[in-house]
XYZ file of C-alpha atoms in Angstrom:
562
model
C 85.011 32.445 177.604
C 83.830 32.480 174.053
C 86.244 30.613 171.712
C 86.517 33.597 169.337
C 87.536 35.922 172.187
C 90.021 33.287 173.456
C 91.712 33.098 169.978
C 91.787 36.887 169.672
C 93.500 37.171 173.066
C 96.109 34.575 172.034
C 96.834 36.527 168.840
C 97.262 39.762 170.810
C 99.643 38.076 173.234
C 101.646 36.693 170.277
C 101.885 40.133 168.642
C 103.013 41.707 171.912
C 105.725 39.067 172.267
C 106.915 39.794 168.694
C 107.013 43.531 169.407
C 109.026 42.925 172.554
C 111.492 40.771 170.567
C 111.854 43.555 167.981
C 112.368 46.173 170.676
C 114.992 43.982 172.363
C 116.809 43.524 169.063
C 116.751 47.282 168.505
C 118.108 47.815 172.012
C 121.025 45.589 171.109
C 121.703 47.358 167.805
C 121.059 50.905 169.040
C 122.205 51.684 172.619
C 120.031 54.073 174.545
C 122.461 56.982 174.734
C 123.833 56.693 171.194
C 123.919 60.016 169.298
C 121.772 60.123 166.147
C 123.754 60.567 162.916
C 123.006 63.727 160.971
C 124.475 62.482 157.678
C 123.223 59.584 155.482
C 124.279 56.183 156.777
C 123.376 54.087 153.730
C 125.104 54.098 150.308
C 123.076 54.901 147.201
C 123.584 52.487 144.366
C 125.105 53.826 141.163
C 122.042 52.490 139.378
C 120.069 55.287 141.019
C 121.749 57.860 138.788
C 120.001 56.348 135.805
C 116.613 56.699 137.512
C 117.332 60.305 138.431
C 118.468 61.039 134.888
C 115.311 59.565 133.390
C 113.173 61.584 135.783
C 114.907 64.901 134.980
C 115.106 64.407 131.224
C 111.527 65.442 130.261
C 111.822 68.600 132.345
C 115.331 69.799 131.440
C 115.008 69.154 127.704
C 111.740 71.058 127.282
C 111.783 74.665 126.009
C 112.608 77.101 127.570
C 114.391 75.138 130.311
C 116.608 73.402 127.762
C 118.123 76.737 126.670
C 119.330 77.395 130.217
C 120.555 73.806 130.551
C 122.538 74.022 127.291
C 124.075 77.281 128.498
C 125.098 75.637 131.776
C 126.507 72.587 129.978
C 128.775 74.797 127.875
C 129.901 77.162 130.629
C 130.292 74.682 133.516
C 131.494 71.382 132.022
C 135.033 70.873 130.728
C 134.044 68.184 128.207
C 131.144 70.053 126.591
C 132.941 73.388 126.753
C 136.142 71.886 125.376
C 134.589 70.234 122.329
C 132.453 73.293 121.511
C 135.394 75.686 121.882
C 137.482 73.527 119.555
C 134.655 73.494 117.005
C 134.140 77.258 117.269
C 137.887 77.851 116.813
C 137.911 75.919 113.533
C 134.801 77.745 112.294
C 136.306 81.149 113.119
C 139.538 80.213 111.368
C 137.618 79.402 108.182
C 135.752 82.729 108.170
C 138.843 84.767 108.982
C 139.601 84.863 105.241
C 136.591 84.647 102.941
C 135.963 85.055 99.224
C 133.194 86.582 97.116
C 132.808 84.577 93.920
C 131.310 86.193 90.833
C 130.858 85.697 87.104
C 133.976 87.242 85.567
C 132.284 87.531 82.189
C 129.620 89.897 83.589
C 130.525 93.450 84.607
C 127.372 93.742 86.729
C 128.332 90.573 88.616
C 131.840 91.935 89.260
C 130.416 95.251 90.504
C 127.840 93.543 92.732
C 130.553 91.346 94.253
C 132.609 94.480 95.015
C 129.636 96.035 96.842
C 129.071 92.874 98.900
C 132.767 92.687 99.733
C 132.834 96.319 100.848
C 129.775 95.768 103.047
C 131.220 92.724 104.812
C 134.614 94.365 105.307
C 133.155 97.536 106.851
C 130.534 96.337 109.324
C 130.199 98.324 112.510
C 131.963 96.898 115.584
C 132.261 93.407 114.143
C 133.902 91.237 111.501
C 132.821 88.273 109.423
C 134.690 86.061 111.877
C 132.677 87.357 114.860
C 129.463 87.010 112.840
C 130.317 83.360 112.130
C 130.996 82.769 115.837
C 127.558 84.121 116.739
C 125.850 82.169 113.990
C 127.599 78.924 114.969
C 125.830 78.911 118.330
C 123.161 76.733 116.694
C 125.655 73.947 117.354
C 124.944 74.561 121.053
C 121.269 75.575 121.155
C 120.008 73.940 117.959
C 119.245 77.274 116.248
C 120.618 80.805 115.996
C 119.009 84.095 115.004
C 120.961 86.952 113.376
C 119.249 90.314 112.844
C 120.160 92.166 109.616
C 120.773 95.922 109.932
C 121.557 98.165 106.961
C 122.787 101.734 106.496
C 123.311 104.289 103.753
C 126.850 105.334 102.708
C 128.351 107.848 105.116
C 129.733 109.941 102.263
C 130.140 109.940 98.499
C 133.748 108.838 98.896
C 133.057 105.847 101.117
C 132.721 103.512 98.143
C 134.728 104.211 94.990
C 134.354 100.808 93.367
C 132.448 99.877 90.215
C 128.662 100.145 90.043
C 126.271 97.945 88.053
C 124.570 99.475 85.081
C 121.653 101.743 86.026
C 122.648 101.997 89.720
C 123.694 105.365 91.178
C 125.764 105.974 94.260
C 122.768 107.300 96.202
C 120.964 103.989 95.600
C 123.524 101.993 97.556
C 122.918 100.333 100.893
C 125.558 98.641 103.051
C 125.433 96.166 105.927
C 125.612 98.081 109.191
C 125.698 95.141 111.617
C 124.648 91.503 111.862
C 123.401 91.439 115.442
C 122.916 88.225 117.357
C 119.577 87.737 119.110
C 120.333 85.594 122.193
C 118.364 82.365 122.269
C 117.701 82.905 125.966
C 115.936 86.213 125.248
C 113.103 84.726 123.160
C 109.606 84.791 124.567
C 108.996 81.594 126.520
C 105.343 81.301 125.576
C 105.639 81.855 121.806
C 109.230 82.252 120.529
C 108.248 82.044 116.840
C 105.143 83.513 115.239
C 103.555 81.031 112.833
C 101.259 82.050 109.975
C 99.693 80.755 106.777
C 97.758 78.112 108.716
C 100.898 76.796 110.370
C 102.978 76.523 107.197
C 105.386 79.472 107.524
C 107.344 81.387 110.134
C 106.357 85.039 109.846
C 108.389 86.397 112.755
C 109.827 85.846 116.199
C 108.976 87.298 119.579
C 111.642 88.593 121.962
C 111.214 89.385 125.614
C 112.404 92.985 125.947
C 112.779 92.701 129.715
C 115.563 90.188 129.297
C 119.122 91.265 128.733
C 122.568 90.780 130.234
C 124.417 93.607 131.926
C 128.195 93.967 132.060
C 128.450 91.423 134.883
C 126.470 88.814 132.889
C 123.613 88.960 135.381
C 119.950 88.969 134.444
C 118.181 92.272 134.886
C 114.457 92.911 134.557
C 112.715 96.140 133.762
C 110.244 97.606 136.204
C 107.505 97.709 135.073
C 107.913 94.843 132.578
C 108.664 96.018 129.034
C 106.629 95.036 126.038
C 107.341 92.070 123.793
C 109.265 92.830 120.595
C 107.978 91.256 117.379
C 110.571 90.915 114.597
C 109.453 90.178 111.041
C 110.882 87.140 109.232
C 112.597 89.191 106.524
C 114.527 91.062 109.240
C 116.556 88.102 110.539
C 118.476 85.054 109.365
C 117.448 81.765 110.960
C 120.010 78.974 111.024
C 119.645 75.599 112.667
C 121.122 72.154 112.901
C 118.874 69.152 112.353
C 116.070 71.662 111.703
C 113.016 70.900 109.582
C 109.941 72.821 108.426
C 108.011 71.479 111.399
C 110.873 72.081 113.848
C 112.515 75.459 113.090
C 114.346 75.422 116.424
C 116.301 72.354 115.331
C 117.726 69.708 117.619
C 120.818 70.610 119.565
C 123.655 68.054 119.661
C 123.763 68.741 123.399
C 120.326 67.165 123.688
C 121.809 63.914 122.401
C 124.611 63.957 124.997
C 122.522 65.316 127.871
C 122.176 61.923 129.534
C 125.932 61.280 129.423
C 126.586 64.779 130.754
C 124.120 64.359 133.627
C 125.510 60.983 134.636
C 129.014 62.429 134.449
C 127.971 65.150 136.899
C 126.623 62.538 139.332
C 129.751 60.383 139.047
C 132.049 63.339 139.635
C 130.145 64.278 142.784
C 130.298 60.682 144.015
C 134.029 60.643 143.353
C 134.637 63.886 145.264
C 132.545 62.680 148.197
C 134.392 59.366 148.192
C 137.762 61.115 148.267
C 136.720 63.371 151.139
C 135.236 60.512 153.198
C 137.690 57.731 152.387
C 140.299 58.622 155.106
C 142.730 56.104 153.559
C 140.690 53.039 154.511
C 138.519 51.451 157.183
C 139.056 52.686 160.771
C 140.364 49.995 163.182
C 140.147 50.732 166.921
C 142.400 48.648 169.251
C 141.293 48.355 172.916
C 142.804 46.132 175.652
C 141.125 42.727 176.025
C 140.317 43.078 179.713
C 138.456 46.333 179.024
C 136.345 44.599 176.354
C 135.651 41.638 178.678
C 134.383 43.909 181.455
C 132.261 45.873 178.976
C 130.630 42.676 177.691
C 130.064 41.363 181.231
C 128.370 44.502 182.576
C 126.785 46.834 179.936
C 126.403 49.501 182.644
C 130.024 49.434 183.796
C 132.443 52.350 183.201
C 134.363 50.144 180.771
C 131.196 49.609 178.653
C 130.510 53.348 178.619
C 134.111 53.966 177.516
C 133.894 51.449 174.633
C 130.530 52.845 173.493
C 131.818 56.424 173.498
C 134.983 55.516 171.575
C 132.933 53.640 168.939
C 130.670 56.643 168.493
C 133.694 58.940 168.096
C 135.246 56.716 165.403
C 131.928 56.429 163.545
C 131.467 60.212 163.656
C 134.996 60.752 162.316
C 134.459 58.389 159.404
C 131.130 60.061 158.591
C 132.808 63.469 158.526
C 130.944 64.759 161.609
C 133.989 64.880 163.894
C 137.604 65.738 163.172
C 139.401 64.496 166.327
C 139.237 62.163 169.320
C 141.228 61.728 172.561
C 142.659 58.296 173.521
C 144.906 57.004 176.347
C 148.511 56.409 175.267
C 149.858 54.098 178.066
C 152.408 51.610 176.666
C 152.083 47.822 176.931
C 155.630 47.316 178.309
C 158.148 49.259 180.336
C 160.363 49.942 177.290
C 157.546 51.946 175.688
C 156.911 49.535 172.807
C 153.230 49.423 171.778
C 150.228 51.163 173.252
C 147.149 49.861 175.005
C 144.836 51.980 172.825
C 145.385 52.603 169.142
C 143.467 53.828 166.073
C 144.589 53.093 162.533
C 143.078 52.907 159.060
C 143.451 49.776 156.966
C 142.670 49.072 153.319
C 140.380 46.418 151.894
C 141.959 43.211 150.686
C 140.824 42.020 147.258
C 138.366 43.818 144.995
C 135.633 45.402 147.040
C 133.653 46.813 144.098
C 132.790 45.864 140.550
C 132.910 49.384 139.024
C 135.399 52.214 138.574
C 134.035 55.742 138.911
C 136.883 57.309 136.960
C 136.380 54.849 134.125
C 132.639 55.656 134.096
C 133.442 59.393 133.921
C 135.851 58.800 131.020
C 133.193 56.813 129.139
C 130.698 59.667 129.509
C 133.310 62.175 128.352
C 134.125 59.988 125.347
C 130.468 59.797 124.309
C 130.236 63.610 124.430
C 133.227 64.032 122.135
C 131.981 61.265 119.849
C 128.655 63.033 119.318
C 130.585 65.979 117.817
C 132.901 63.722 115.814
C 135.830 64.990 117.897
C 137.425 61.871 119.372
C 140.732 63.211 118.055
C 140.594 65.907 120.760
C 140.825 63.435 123.654
C 144.526 63.700 124.384
C 144.679 60.957 126.997
C 143.446 58.277 124.601
C 146.228 55.949 123.436
C 144.058 53.795 121.199
C 145.127 53.198 117.619
C 147.969 54.905 115.803
C 148.678 57.743 113.421
C 146.344 56.451 110.718
C 143.432 56.232 113.140
C 144.133 59.773 114.350
C 144.128 61.021 110.761
C 140.758 59.364 110.198
C 139.350 60.968 113.351
C 140.630 64.376 112.221
C 138.863 63.916 108.879
C 135.596 63.000 110.617
C 135.798 66.078 112.837
C 136.386 68.282 109.791
C 133.229 66.842 108.191
C 131.228 68.019 111.212
C 132.851 71.473 111.095
C 132.257 71.712 107.334
C 128.583 71.087 107.948
C 128.427 74.124 110.248
C 130.264 76.255 107.684
C 127.942 75.130 104.881
C 124.845 76.079 106.896
C 126.198 79.604 107.493
C 127.275 80.006 103.857
C 123.863 78.882 102.670
C 122.095 81.455 104.830
C 124.367 84.266 103.610
C 123.965 83.321 99.936
C 120.211 82.680 100.052
C 119.145 85.434 102.446
C 121.667 88.197 103.167
C 123.270 88.864 99.759
C 120.034 88.821 97.682
C 118.334 91.170 100.150
C 121.289 93.572 100.185
C 121.429 93.763 96.391
C 117.655 94.134 96.197
C 117.827 97.188 98.484
C 120.402 98.663 96.109
C 118.119 98.061 93.142
C 120.452 95.470 91.621
C 118.683 92.664 89.773
C 120.904 89.760 88.681
C 120.324 86.297 87.345
C 121.230 83.261 89.372
C 124.399 82.831 87.306
C 125.590 86.409 87.967
C 124.641 86.512 91.660
C 127.723 86.913 93.914
C 128.419 83.937 96.175
C 129.985 83.986 99.625
C 132.629 81.330 100.243
C 134.486 80.753 103.496
C 138.197 80.053 103.510
C 139.951 76.821 104.354
C 139.525 75.417 107.832
C 143.175 74.505 107.838
C 145.443 75.733 105.013
C 146.932 73.055 102.804
C 150.683 72.769 103.290
C 152.919 74.406 100.679
C 154.605 71.086 100.057
C 151.338 69.411 99.057
C 150.233 72.296 96.827
C 153.601 72.554 95.076
C 153.678 68.815 94.453
C 150.189 68.925 92.989
C 150.981 71.823 90.641
C 154.273 70.307 89.520
C 152.860 66.868 88.811
C 149.712 68.069 87.069
C 151.522 70.633 84.935
C 154.299 68.204 83.992
C 151.802 66.020 82.148
C 150.005 69.023 80.600
C 146.877 68.346 82.665
C 146.871 71.775 84.351
C 143.896 73.883 83.250
C 145.571 77.286 83.096
C 142.536 79.544 83.359
C 142.544 82.762 85.348
C 140.423 81.307 88.135
C 142.659 78.248 88.484
C 145.853 80.311 88.572
C 144.456 82.726 91.153
C 143.169 79.927 93.374
C 146.493 78.092 93.107
C 148.508 81.156 94.056
C 146.148 81.847 96.971
C 146.799 78.345 98.296
C 150.536 79.034 97.985
C 150.095 82.140 100.141
C 150.653 84.758 97.414
C 148.837 88.077 97.288
C 146.665 87.743 94.184
C 145.162 91.222 94.153
C 147.373 92.315 91.215
C 146.351 89.192 89.277
C 142.665 90.125 89.519
C 143.284 93.116 87.261
C 144.906 91.062 84.488
C 142.871 89.705 81.633
C 142.619 86.028 80.781
C 145.047 86.438 77.847
C 147.626 88.383 79.878
C 147.645 85.823 82.679
C 147.870 82.994 80.171
C 150.880 84.647 78.491
C 152.622 85.062 81.834
C 152.015 81.452 82.748
C 153.510 80.307 79.452
C 156.611 82.471 79.973
C 156.956 81.148 83.490
C 157.020 77.561 82.232
C 159.885 78.084 79.763
C 163.191 76.345 80.326
C 164.249 73.035 81.783
C 163.397 71.807 85.271
C 166.077 70.264 87.495
C 163.672 69.113 90.201
C 164.583 65.474 89.633
C 168.339 65.997 89.463
C 170.589 64.547 92.166
C 172.810 66.732 94.338
C 175.928 64.641 93.737
C 176.360 63.613 97.368
C 176.707 59.905 96.619
C 178.786 58.400 93.815
C 178.778 60.499 90.659
C 175.521 62.179 91.712
C 174.055 61.945 88.228
C 171.872 58.891 88.592
C 168.747 61.021 88.406
C 169.829 63.275 85.543
C 167.426 62.888 82.631
C 169.095 61.758 79.425
C 167.991 62.427 75.874
C 165.525 65.112 74.907
C 163.223 64.934 77.923
C 161.388 68.229 78.272
C 159.431 67.170 81.369
C 158.915 70.194 83.609
C 159.729 68.102 86.656
C 163.174 67.266 85.266
C 164.347 70.341 83.343
C 164.318 74.084 83.798
C 167.147 76.606 83.942
C 165.421 79.974 83.988
C 161.964 80.822 85.294
C 160.012 84.066 85.234
C 158.616 84.920 88.664
C 157.006 87.824 90.492
C 157.346 89.185 94.042
C 156.736 92.445 95.893
C 159.636 94.135 94.038
C 158.520 93.121 90.539
C 159.076 90.528 87.827
C 162.409 88.678 87.701
C 164.165 85.755 86.036
C 165.048 83.049 88.574
C 168.059 80.825 87.912
C 169.693 78.192 90.086
C 172.017 80.587 91.861
C 170.554 84.065 91.402
C 167.653 86.157 90.224
C 167.585 89.165 87.868
C 164.801 91.758 87.889
C 163.467 92.976 84.549
C 164.051 96.592 83.542
C 161.426 98.879 82.034
C 162.397 98.048 78.444
C 162.031 94.333 79.073
C 158.716 94.874 80.829
C 157.440 96.914 77.884
C 158.631 94.310 75.422
C 156.829 91.546 77.328
C 153.796 93.773 77.923
C 154.107 93.380 81.707
C 153.725 97.008 82.723
């Protein structure tokens, strides 16, 4: 035989022997009649979640898929939904009470502010608070679009306030509604129409076949409706992290998407682990003589019994079987112990180097941190009161940013356009300005301390604007003060500061009780006052330590308070 053929035959014989060895080893590992498992047998490494996340990221964060993903993140995840709901609640609270600032020295500015106020207070089927909630959705999607709708007065008596010079009642226009255009309804191929060689946004394009019915389900027209083009001057565009080249902004949810996705994987792993754990590792106890016979003769009835019981236990642990039948004969005549037994035992020592719950908490913490809202994590026991105060301040900075974006859009877009429709032309100084209220009202104790300390050293600037703002912070109704002139309000403030203050005087509960009584001719308002002129819903009155006396008509006329 040729040497080459002889070597080839030897190699074939060697390969056949190796295949036989492999088949024999498989026969040992997998018995012939063993049932194939339908569920996964191996355990995926936690590291795989990172690979999956990286693979999904380019797809899920690309428009228009990202809009649907951001909607799902808010509506289906407790961390994302919780931090956004808390942010929206603070924004709504600020816009619940708003102000229209104007130039008090200009009658046209005062009249224009009254028209703007009337428009915002009488919008159809909505309030300024609901408008702010719709506008604040740019914190979720990166941008928000609000359509401006106007109307003529319904009658001559609808608005009875002042009018700027040269403006008639029939020239007036009011805000009918500030409608939200859902981000999910924009055309997926070209949401914004760009003009001027790519420099400006000249409109947006909405898919008319998209809308939500009462059950929040998508419904499509048959045949498909046309695309709606909306001009730029018809809507307000607000965004977070938006630039001229990126009008759709960058949603904060895009920055936490990876943490959210990993959190979803970890939570599923944790739920699967709880359902499959069965309190430990299954341990099957079989009599020794049965095992010896099974090992001696693989074809014996004992071997078939052991194989079947092993398959049943494996199927139970994999979740494919919920019961098994075992003999219950006792070892001894007194009934102590059984020949066959199945129990579940724990693992001694640390069997893993990671904690799924800890990984979930870390992802949740990163989501809250991206919104500056670590103060909202109630189960965190890190730091003390001072650290919590600092976290509250940081969260308020983030909320203030949202409020400033909405205020800027109203002052730069909505108010100038409304006044322009009415034929009102004002300078920048006289233009009314929209200002949201406080996110969280300052406590009366802090305001009263501030006023008392500043006024006691004659550092209080007693102008009309300062007095009105101070009384608003104290919770007073300042509508009657708006009608007073600067001189009248100044005279009232001077009368209200007459007398000696006893704020620093002791109550006499310890010793003589006069250790804090000011001696000499101290006229400090914090230390001396016996009678103070005040005003409430019933009228003006003198307030003393123990009583108050309302002024009669003669006294009001004498003080020019009527």
